[in-house]
CSV table of C-alpha atoms in Angstrom, one decimal:
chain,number,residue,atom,x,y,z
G,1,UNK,CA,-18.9,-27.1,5.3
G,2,UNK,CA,-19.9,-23.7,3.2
G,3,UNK,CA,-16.6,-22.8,1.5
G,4,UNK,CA,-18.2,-19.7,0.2
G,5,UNK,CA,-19.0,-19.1,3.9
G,6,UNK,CA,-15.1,-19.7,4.4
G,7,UNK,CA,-13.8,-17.3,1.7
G,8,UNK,CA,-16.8,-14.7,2.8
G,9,UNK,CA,-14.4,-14.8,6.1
G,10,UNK,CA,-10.9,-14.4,4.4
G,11,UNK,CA,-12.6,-11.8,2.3
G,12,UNK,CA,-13.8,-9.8,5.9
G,13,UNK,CA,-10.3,-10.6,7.2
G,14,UNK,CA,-8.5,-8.9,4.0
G,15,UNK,CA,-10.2,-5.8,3.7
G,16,UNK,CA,-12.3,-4.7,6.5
G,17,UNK,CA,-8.7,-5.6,9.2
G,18,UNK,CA,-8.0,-2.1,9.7
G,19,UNK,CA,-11.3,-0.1,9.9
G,20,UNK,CA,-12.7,-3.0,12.3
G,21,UNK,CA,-9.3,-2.9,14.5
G,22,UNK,CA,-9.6,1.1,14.7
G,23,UNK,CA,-13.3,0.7,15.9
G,24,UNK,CA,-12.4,-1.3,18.9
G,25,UNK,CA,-9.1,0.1,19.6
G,26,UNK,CA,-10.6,3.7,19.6
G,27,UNK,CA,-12.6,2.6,22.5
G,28,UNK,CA,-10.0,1.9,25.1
G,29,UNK,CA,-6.9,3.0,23.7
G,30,UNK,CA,-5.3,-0.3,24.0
G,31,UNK,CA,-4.6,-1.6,20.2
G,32,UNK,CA,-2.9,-4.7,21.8
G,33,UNK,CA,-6.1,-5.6,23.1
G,34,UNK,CA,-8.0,-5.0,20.4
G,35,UNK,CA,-5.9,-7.1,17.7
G,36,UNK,CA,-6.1,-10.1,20.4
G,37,UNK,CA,-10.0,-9.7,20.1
G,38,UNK,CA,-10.4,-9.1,16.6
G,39,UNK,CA,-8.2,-12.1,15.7
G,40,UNK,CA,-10.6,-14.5,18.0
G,41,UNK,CA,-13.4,-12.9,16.1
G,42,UNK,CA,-12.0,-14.0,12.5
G,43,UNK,CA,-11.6,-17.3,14.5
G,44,UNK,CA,-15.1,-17.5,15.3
G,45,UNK,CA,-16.4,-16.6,11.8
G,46,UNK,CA,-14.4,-19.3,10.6
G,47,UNK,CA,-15.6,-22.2,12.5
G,48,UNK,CA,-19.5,-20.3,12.6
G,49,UNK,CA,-20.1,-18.9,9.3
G,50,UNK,CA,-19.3,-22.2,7.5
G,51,UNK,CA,-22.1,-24.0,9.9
G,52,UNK,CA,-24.8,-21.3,10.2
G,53,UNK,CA,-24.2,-18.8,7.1
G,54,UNK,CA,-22.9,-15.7,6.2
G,55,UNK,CA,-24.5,-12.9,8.9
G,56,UNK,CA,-26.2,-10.0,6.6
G,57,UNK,CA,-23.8,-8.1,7.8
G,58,UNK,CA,-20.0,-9.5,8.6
G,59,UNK,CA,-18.5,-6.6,9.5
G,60,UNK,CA,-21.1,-5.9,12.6
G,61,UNK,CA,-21.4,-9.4,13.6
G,62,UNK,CA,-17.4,-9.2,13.8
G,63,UNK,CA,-17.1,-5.9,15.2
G,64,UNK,CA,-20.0,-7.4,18.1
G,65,UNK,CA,-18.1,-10.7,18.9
G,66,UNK,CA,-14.8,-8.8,19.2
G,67,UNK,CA,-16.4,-6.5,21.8
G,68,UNK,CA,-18.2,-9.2,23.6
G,69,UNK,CA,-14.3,-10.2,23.8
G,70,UNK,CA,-12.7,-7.6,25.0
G,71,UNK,CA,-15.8,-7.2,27.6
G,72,UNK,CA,-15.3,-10.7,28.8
G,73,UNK,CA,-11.4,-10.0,29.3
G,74,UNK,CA,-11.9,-7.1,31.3
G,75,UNK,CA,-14.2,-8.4,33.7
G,76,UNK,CA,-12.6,-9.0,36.8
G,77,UNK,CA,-11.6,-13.0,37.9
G,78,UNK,CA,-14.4,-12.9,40.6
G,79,UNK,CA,-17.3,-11.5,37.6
G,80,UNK,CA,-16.3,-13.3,35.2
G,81,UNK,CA,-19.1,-15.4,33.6
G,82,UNK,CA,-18.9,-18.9,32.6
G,83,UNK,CA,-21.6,-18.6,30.2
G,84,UNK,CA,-20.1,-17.9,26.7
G,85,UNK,CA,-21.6,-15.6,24.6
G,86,UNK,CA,-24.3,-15.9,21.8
G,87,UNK,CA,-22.5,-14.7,19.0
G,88,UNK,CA,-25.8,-15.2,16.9
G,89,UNK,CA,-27.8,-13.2,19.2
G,90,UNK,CA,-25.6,-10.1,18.6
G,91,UNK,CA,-25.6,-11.0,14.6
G,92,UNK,CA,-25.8,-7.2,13.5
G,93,UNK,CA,-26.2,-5.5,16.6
G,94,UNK,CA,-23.3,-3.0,16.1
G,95,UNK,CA,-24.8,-0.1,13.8
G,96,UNK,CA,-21.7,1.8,13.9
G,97,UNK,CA,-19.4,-1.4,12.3
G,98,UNK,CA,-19.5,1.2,8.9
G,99,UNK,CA,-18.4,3.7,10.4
G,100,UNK,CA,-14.5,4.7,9.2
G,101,UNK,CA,-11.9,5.4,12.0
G,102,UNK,CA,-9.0,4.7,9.7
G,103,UNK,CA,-7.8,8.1,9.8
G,104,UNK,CA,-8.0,8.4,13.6
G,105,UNK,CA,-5.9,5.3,14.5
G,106,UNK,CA,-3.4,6.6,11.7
G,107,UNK,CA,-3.1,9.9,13.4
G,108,UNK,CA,-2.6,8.0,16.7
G,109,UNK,CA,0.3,6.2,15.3
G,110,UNK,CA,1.8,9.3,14.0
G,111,UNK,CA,1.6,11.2,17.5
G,112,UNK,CA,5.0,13.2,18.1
G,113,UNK,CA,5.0,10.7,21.2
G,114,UNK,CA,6.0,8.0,18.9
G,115,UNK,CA,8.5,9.1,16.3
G,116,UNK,CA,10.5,6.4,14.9
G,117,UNK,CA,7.7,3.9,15.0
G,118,UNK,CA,5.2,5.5,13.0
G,119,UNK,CA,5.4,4.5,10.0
G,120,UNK,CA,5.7,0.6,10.9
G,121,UNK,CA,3.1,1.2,13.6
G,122,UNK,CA,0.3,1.9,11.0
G,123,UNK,CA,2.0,-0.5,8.5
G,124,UNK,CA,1.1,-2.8,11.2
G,125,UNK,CA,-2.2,-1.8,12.5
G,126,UNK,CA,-4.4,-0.2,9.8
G,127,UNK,CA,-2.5,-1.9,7.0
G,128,UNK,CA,-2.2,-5.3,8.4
G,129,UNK,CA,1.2,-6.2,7.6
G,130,UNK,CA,2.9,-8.5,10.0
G,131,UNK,CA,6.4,-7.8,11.8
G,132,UNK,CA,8.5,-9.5,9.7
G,133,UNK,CA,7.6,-8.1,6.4
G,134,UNK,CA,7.8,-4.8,7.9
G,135,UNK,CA,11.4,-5.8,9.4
G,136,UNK,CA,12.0,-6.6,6.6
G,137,UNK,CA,11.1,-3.4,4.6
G,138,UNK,CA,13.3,-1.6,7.3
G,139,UNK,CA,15.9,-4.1,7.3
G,140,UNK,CA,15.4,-4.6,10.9
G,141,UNK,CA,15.3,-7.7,12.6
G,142,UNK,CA,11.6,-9.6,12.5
G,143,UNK,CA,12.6,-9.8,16.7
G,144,UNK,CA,13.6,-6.3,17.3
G,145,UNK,CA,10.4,-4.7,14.5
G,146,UNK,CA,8.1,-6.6,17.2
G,147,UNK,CA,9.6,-5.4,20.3
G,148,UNK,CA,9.0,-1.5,18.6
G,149,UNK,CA,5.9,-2.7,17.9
G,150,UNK,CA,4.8,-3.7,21.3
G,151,UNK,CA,6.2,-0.9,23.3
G,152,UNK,CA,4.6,1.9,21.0
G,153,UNK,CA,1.1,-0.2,21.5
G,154,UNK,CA,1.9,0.1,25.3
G,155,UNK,CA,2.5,4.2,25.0
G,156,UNK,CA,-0.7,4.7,23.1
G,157,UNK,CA,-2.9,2.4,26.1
G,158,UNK,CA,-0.1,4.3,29.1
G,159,UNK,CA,-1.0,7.7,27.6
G,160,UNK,CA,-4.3,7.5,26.2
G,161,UNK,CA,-3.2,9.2,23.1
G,162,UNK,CA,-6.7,10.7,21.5
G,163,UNK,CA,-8.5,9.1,18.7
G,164,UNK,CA,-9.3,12.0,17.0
G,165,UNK,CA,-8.8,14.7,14.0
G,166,UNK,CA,-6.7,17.7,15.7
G,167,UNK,CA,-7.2,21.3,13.8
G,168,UNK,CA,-5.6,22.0,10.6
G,169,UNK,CA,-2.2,23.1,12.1
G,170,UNK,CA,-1.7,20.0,14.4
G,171,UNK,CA,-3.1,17.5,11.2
G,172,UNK,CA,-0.7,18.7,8.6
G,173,UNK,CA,2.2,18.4,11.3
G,174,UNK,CA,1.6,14.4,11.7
G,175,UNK,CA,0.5,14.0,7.9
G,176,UNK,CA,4.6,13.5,6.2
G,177,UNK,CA,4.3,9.7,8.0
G,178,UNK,CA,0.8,9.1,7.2
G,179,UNK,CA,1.2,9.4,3.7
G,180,UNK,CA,4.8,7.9,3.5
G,181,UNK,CA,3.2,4.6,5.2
G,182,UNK,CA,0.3,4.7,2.3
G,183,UNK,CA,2.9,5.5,-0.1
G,184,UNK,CA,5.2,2.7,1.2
G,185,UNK,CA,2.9,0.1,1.5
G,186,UNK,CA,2.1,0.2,-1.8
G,187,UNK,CA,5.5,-1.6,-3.2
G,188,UNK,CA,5.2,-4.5,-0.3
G,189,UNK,CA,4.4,-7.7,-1.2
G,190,UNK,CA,0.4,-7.9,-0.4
G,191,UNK,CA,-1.3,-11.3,-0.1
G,192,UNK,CA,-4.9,-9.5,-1.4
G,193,UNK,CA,-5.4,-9.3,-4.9
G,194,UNK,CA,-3.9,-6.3,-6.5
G,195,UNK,CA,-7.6,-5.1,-7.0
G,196,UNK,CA,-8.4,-5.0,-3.4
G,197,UNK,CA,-5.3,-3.8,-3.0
G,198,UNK,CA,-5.5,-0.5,-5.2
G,199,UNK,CA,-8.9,-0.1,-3.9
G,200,UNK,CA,-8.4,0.2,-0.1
G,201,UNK,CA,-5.0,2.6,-0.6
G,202,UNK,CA,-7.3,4.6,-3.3
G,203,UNK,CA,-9.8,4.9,-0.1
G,204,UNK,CA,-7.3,5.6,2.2
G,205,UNK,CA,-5.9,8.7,0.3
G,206,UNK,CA,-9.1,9.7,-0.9
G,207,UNK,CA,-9.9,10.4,3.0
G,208,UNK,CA,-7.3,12.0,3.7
G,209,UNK,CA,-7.0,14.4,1.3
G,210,UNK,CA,-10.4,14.8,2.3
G,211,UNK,CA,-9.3,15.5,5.7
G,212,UNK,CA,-6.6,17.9,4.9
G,213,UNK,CA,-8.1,19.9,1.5
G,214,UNK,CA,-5.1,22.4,1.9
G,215,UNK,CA,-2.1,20.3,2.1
G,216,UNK,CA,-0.4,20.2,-1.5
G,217,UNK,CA,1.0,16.7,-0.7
G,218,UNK,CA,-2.0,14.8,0.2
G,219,UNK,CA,-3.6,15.3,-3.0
G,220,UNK,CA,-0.1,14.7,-4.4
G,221,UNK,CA,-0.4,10.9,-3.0
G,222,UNK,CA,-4.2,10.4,-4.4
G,223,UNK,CA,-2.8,11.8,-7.7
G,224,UNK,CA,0.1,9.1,-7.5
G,225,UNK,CA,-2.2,6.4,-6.4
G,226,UNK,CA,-5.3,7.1,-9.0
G,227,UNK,CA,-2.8,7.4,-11.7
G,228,UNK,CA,-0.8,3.9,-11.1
G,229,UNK,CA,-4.0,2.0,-10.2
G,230,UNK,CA,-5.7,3.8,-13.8
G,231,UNK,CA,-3.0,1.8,-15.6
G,232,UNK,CA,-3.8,-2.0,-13.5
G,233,UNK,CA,-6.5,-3.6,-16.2
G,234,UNK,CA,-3.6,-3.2,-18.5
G,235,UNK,CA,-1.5,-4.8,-16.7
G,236,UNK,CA,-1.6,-8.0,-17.7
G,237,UNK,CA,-3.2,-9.4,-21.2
G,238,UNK,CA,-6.1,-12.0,-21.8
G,239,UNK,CA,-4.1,-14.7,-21.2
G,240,UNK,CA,-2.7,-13.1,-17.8
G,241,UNK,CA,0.9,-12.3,-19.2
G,242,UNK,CA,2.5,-9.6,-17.8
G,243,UNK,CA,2.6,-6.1,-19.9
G,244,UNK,CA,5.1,-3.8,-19.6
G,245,UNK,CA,3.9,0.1,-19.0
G,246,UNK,CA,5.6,0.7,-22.7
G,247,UNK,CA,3.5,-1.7,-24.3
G,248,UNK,CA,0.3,-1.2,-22.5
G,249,UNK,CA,-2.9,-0.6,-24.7
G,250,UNK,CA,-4.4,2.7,-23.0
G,251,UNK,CA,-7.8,1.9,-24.5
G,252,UNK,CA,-7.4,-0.2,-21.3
G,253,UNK,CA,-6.2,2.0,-18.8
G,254,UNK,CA,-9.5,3.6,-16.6
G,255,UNK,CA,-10.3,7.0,-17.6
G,256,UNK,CA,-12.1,7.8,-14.4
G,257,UNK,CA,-9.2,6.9,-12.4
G,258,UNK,CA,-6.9,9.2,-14.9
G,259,UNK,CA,-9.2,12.1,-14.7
G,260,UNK,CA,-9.4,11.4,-10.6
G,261,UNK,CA,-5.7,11.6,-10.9
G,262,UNK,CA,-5.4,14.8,-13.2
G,263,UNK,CA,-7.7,16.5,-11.0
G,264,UNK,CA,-5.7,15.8,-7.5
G,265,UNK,CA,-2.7,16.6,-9.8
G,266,UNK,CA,-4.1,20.1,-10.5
G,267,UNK,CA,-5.2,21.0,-6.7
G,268,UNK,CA,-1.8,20.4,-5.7
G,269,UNK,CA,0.1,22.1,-8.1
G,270,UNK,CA,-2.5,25.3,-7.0
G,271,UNK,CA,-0.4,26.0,-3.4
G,272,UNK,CA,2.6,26.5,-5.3
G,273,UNK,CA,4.8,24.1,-3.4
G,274,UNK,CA,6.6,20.9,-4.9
G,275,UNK,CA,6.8,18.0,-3.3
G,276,UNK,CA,7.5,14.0,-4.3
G,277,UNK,CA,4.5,12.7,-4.1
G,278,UNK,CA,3.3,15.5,-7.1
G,279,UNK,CA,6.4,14.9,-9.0
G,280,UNK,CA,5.9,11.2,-9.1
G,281,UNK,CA,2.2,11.6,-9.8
G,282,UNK,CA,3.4,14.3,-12.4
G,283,UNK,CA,5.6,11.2,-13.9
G,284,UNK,CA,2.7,9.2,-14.0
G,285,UNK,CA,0.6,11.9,-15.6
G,286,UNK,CA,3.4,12.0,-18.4
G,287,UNK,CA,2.9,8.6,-19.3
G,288,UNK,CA,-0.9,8.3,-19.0
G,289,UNK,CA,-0.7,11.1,-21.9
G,290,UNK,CA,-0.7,7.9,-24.2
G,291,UNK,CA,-4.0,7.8,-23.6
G,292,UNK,CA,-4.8,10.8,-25.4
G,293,UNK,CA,-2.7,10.0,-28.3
G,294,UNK,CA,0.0,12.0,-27.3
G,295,UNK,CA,3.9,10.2,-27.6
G,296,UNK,CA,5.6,10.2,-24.1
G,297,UNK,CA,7.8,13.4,-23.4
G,298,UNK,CA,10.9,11.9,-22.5
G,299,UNK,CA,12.8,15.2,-21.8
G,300,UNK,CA,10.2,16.2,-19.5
G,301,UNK,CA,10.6,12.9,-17.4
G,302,UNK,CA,14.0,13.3,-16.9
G,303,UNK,CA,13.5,16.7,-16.2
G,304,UNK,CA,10.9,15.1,-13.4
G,305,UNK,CA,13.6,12.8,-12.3
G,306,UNK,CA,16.0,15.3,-11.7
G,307,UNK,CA,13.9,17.2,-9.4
G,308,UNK,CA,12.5,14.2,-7.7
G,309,UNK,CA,16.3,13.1,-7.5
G,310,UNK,CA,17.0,16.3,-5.8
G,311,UNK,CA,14.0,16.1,-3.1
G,312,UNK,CA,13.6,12.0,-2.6
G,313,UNK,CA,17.4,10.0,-4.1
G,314,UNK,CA,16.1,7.0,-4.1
G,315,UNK,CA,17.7,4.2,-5.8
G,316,UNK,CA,14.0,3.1,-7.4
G,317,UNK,CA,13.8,6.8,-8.6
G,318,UNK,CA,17.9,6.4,-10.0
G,319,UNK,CA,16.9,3.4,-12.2
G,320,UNK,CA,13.9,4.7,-13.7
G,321,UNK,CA,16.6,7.6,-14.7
G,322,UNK,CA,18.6,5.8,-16.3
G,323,UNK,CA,15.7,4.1,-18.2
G,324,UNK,CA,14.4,7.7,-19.5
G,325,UNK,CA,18.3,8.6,-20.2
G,326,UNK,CA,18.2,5.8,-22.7
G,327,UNK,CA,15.1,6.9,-24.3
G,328,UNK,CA,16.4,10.2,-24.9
G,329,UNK,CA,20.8,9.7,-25.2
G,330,UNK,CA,21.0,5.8,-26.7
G,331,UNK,CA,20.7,2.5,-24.4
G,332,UNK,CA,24.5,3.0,-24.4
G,333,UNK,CA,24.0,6.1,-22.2
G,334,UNK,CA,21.4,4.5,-19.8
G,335,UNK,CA,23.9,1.9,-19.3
G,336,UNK,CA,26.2,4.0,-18.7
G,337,UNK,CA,23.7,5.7,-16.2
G,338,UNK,CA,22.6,2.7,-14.6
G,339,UNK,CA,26.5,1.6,-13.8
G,340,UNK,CA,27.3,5.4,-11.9
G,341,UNK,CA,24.4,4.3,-9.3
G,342,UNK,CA,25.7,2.5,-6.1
G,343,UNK,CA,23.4,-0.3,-4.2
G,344,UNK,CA,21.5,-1.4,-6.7
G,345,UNK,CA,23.0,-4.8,-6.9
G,346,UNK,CA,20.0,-6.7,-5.1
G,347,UNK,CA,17.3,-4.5,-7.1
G,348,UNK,CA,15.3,-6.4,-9.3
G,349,UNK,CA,14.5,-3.6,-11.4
G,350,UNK,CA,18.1,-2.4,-11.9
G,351,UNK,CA,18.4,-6.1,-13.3
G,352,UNK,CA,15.9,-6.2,-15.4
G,353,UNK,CA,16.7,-2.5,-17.0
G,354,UNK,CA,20.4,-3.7,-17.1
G,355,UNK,CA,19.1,-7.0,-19.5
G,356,UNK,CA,16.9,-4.6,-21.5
G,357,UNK,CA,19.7,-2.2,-22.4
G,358,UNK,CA,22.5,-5.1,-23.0
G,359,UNK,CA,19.7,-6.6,-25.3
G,360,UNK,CA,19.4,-3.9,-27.2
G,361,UNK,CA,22.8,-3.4,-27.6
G,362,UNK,CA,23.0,-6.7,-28.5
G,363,UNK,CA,25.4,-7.7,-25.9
G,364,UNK,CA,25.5,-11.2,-24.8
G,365,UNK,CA,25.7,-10.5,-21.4
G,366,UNK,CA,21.7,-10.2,-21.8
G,367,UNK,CA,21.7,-13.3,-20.8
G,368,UNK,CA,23.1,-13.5,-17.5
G,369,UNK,CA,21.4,-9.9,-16.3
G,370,UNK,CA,18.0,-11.4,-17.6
G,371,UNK,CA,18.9,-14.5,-15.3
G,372,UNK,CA,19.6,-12.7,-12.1
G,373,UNK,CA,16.3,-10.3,-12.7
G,374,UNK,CA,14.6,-13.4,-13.0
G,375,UNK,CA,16.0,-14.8,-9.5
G,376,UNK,CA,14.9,-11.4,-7.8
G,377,UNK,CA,11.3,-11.1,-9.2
G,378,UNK,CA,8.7,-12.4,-7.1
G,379,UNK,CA,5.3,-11.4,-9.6
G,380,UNK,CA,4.9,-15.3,-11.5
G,381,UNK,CA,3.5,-13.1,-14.7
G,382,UNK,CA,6.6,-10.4,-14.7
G,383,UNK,CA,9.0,-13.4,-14.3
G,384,UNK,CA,7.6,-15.6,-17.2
G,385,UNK,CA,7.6,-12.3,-19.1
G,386,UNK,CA,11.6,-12.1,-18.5
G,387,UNK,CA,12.0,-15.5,-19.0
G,388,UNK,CA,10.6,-14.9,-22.9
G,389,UNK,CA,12.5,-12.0,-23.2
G,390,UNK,CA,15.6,-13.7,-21.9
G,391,UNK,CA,14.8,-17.0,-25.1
G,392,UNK,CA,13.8,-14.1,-27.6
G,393,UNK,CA,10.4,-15.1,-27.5
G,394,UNK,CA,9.1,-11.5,-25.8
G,395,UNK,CA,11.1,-9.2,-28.0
C-alpha cells in the first residue's frame, strides 16, 4: 500500500471538496446528488491510488469518476450497464476539473428562495463542514441542522435555481450571507491544518471581492482575513508553543499578507460606508502597526470597539473590550468591564482574559479562572500555554 498515495487522497479530499462538489452540482442542480457521487469518488481514490498511483492530475480523475457516477445513477433500471467503469481510462479526461465554481454554488445557497438556510447551506457545501458542527455553531439540534439541510438541497434541484453571477444589483443583494459564512467559518473548529485553512478562505474572499469590486464590505472581509492570517507564522514558536498576539515577534508576521490587507483596507474605506468586517480588519490593522515599529494605539481600539459594538454586539467583540479597557483604565477596570457583560460564562476567551486580569492583580482567584479556561480550550498549544501561565512558568 502507497501511504503517500493515501494522504495524496485526504489532501484532494481537504481542499479541493468544495470547488469539485460545485463542478458537478452546477450541472444538474441537484447538490444531493452530487455529494453522494463525489464521496464514492474519494472512496475510489482511496482503495485505487494506493495500488496504481497518484493520477497527474487528482482533481480531474475525481471530478471524471464522480460524473461517471452520477451518469450511471441516472440511467434508467432497464439501461443500466453492468459493466463498471474504467476509472483509469478517464484518468485526466475532465479539462475543466480547474475550473472555480465556488462562487456560483455560494450564490445558489444564498438565493432569496432560501433565507434562513444560507449560511449553514454553504457552511455545508462549499465549506465542507458536517451537520453537527454546524448545529452546533447554531445551537440547533445535529437532527433538525440536517433536515434544513436536506430540504433546501431539494429546493435548489425542484427549482433549478441558476448557477451563475447575476448583475451588480442582484450580486451585492445576496453577498451579507456569503461573506458572513466565510467570516463564520473561520472561528469553527477545522480538521485541515490552519495553513490550508487560511489559504482556501484567503481564496475565497479574494474571489469575491473580485467579483463585487464596488461593495465596501467584501474587501472589508479580505482585509480581515489577509490581516489575521499575516499574523499565523507567529503564532506559535520553534518549539510549537502557543504565542499570544502581545508577545508575537512581527519580524514574523508576512508582510505581503499585511500590505494585501492594508490595501483591501484602503478600497473599502474609499465608498464611504462603515461596516464590521472593515472595523474588524481596521482592529487588525491597529495591531499589525507593531510591525512597523509603532506601539499599539489602545485608545483608537476601543474607539474601534465601540463602533463595532454599536453595528455587530457580540459577546467575542465585548471581551476583547474589556481587554483594550485594561490596557488603557488599569486591569481593575477591564475586570470590571468583563463582569458588566452577560453570557459569557461558557466563553473560553472571557476565561482566559478573566485569569489574565486576576493575575495581574494578583488575586488568587487566578487560579481557578485559569482552570476553567483551560477546561474550555480545545487548541493543545493555547492550553499548555495557560497551563504555564496558571504554575507561573509563562509569566
Amino acid at each position: 500500500m502507497d501511504t503517500d498515495a493515501e494522504v495524496r487522497a485526504e489532501n484532494a479530499a481537504r481542499t479541493s471538496y468544495g470547488r469539485l462538489l460545485a463542478l458537478l452540482a452546477a450541472r444538474t442542480h441537484d447538490v444531493a446528488s452530487a455529494e453522494d457521487a463525489l464521496a464514492d469518488a474519494f472512496e475510489r481514490a482511496l482503495t485505487r491510488w494506493p495500488l496504481d498511483g497518484v493520477p497527474d492530475d487528482p482533481d480531474a480523475w475525481l471530478l471524471t469518476v464522480a460524473r461517471n457516477r452520477q451518469r450511471d445513477r441516472w440511467k434508467s433500471a432497464a439501461e443500466r450497464t453492468t459493466v463498471p467503469f474504467d476509472d483509469a481510462e478517464h484518468d485526466g479526461a475532465a479539462p475543466e476539473a480547474g475550473r472555480d465554481r465556488r462562487l456560483e454554488l455560494l450564490l445558489v445557497c444564498a438565493h432569496p428562495d432560501l433565507a434562513g438556510a444560507s449560511v449553514p447551506l454553504m457552511l455545508n457545501t462549499v465549506l465542507g463542514f458536517a451537520a453537527a458542527q454546524i448545529g452546533a455553531a447554531f445551537l440547533v439540534p445535529t437532527a433538525t441542522m440536517a433536515a434544513r439541510l436536506t430540504r433546501a438541497k431539494k429546493r435548489i434541484a425542484r427549482d433549478r435555481i441558476p448557477f451563475e453571477v447575476p448583475g451588480p444589483t442582484d450580486l451585492a443583494g445576496r453577498l451579507a450571507p456569503v461573506l458572513e459564512a466565510v467570516y463564520g467559518s473561520y472561528a469553527m473548529e477545522w480538521p485541515t491544518p490552519p495553513r490550508e485553512r487560511h489559504a482556501l478562505l484567503l481564496g475565497l474572499a479574494g474571489t469575491i471581492a473580485d467579483a463585487a469590486p464596488s461593495v465596501a464590505e467584501a474587501h472589508g472581509l479580505a482585509a480581515l482575513l489577509y490581516l489575521s492570517s499575516a499574523r499565523l507564522p507567529a503564532r506559535v514558536d520553534e518549539d510549537g508553543r502557543y504565542v499570544p498576539l502581545a508577545q508575537q515577534n512581527p519580524r514574523r508576521w508576512d508582510r505581503d499578507f499585511v500590505a494585501a490587507g492594508h490595501r483591501h483596507l484602503r478600497t473599502a474605506h474609499a465608498f464611504g460606508s462603515v461596516g464590521r468586517f472593515q472595523l474588524e480588519a481596521a482592529i487588525g490593522a491597529v495591531h499589525c502597526a507593531r510591525g512597523a515599529g509603532e506601539a499599539p494605539d489602545w485608545a483608537h481600539l476601543r474607539r474601534l470597539y465601540d463602533a463595532l459594538l454599536g453595528l455587530a454586539p457580540t459577546r467575542g467583540a465585548a471581551v476583547a473590550r474589556a481587554a483594550v479597557v485594561a490596557e488603557t483604565d488599569g486591569a481593575r477596570a477591564g475586570l470590571d468591564a468583563l463582569d458588566a457583560l452577560n453570557g459569557v460564562e461558557r466563553l473560553q476567551s472571557a476565561w482566559a482574559l478573566r485569569a489574565s486580569l486576576l493575575d495581574r492583580l494578583g488575586d488568587p482567584a487566578a487560579d481557578a479562572a485559569y482552570a476553567k479556561a483551560i477546561s474550555l480550550t480545545t487548541d493543545p498549544a493555547e492550553r499548555e500555554y495557560l497551563g504555564r501561565r496558571a504554575r507561573g512558568t509563562g509569566r
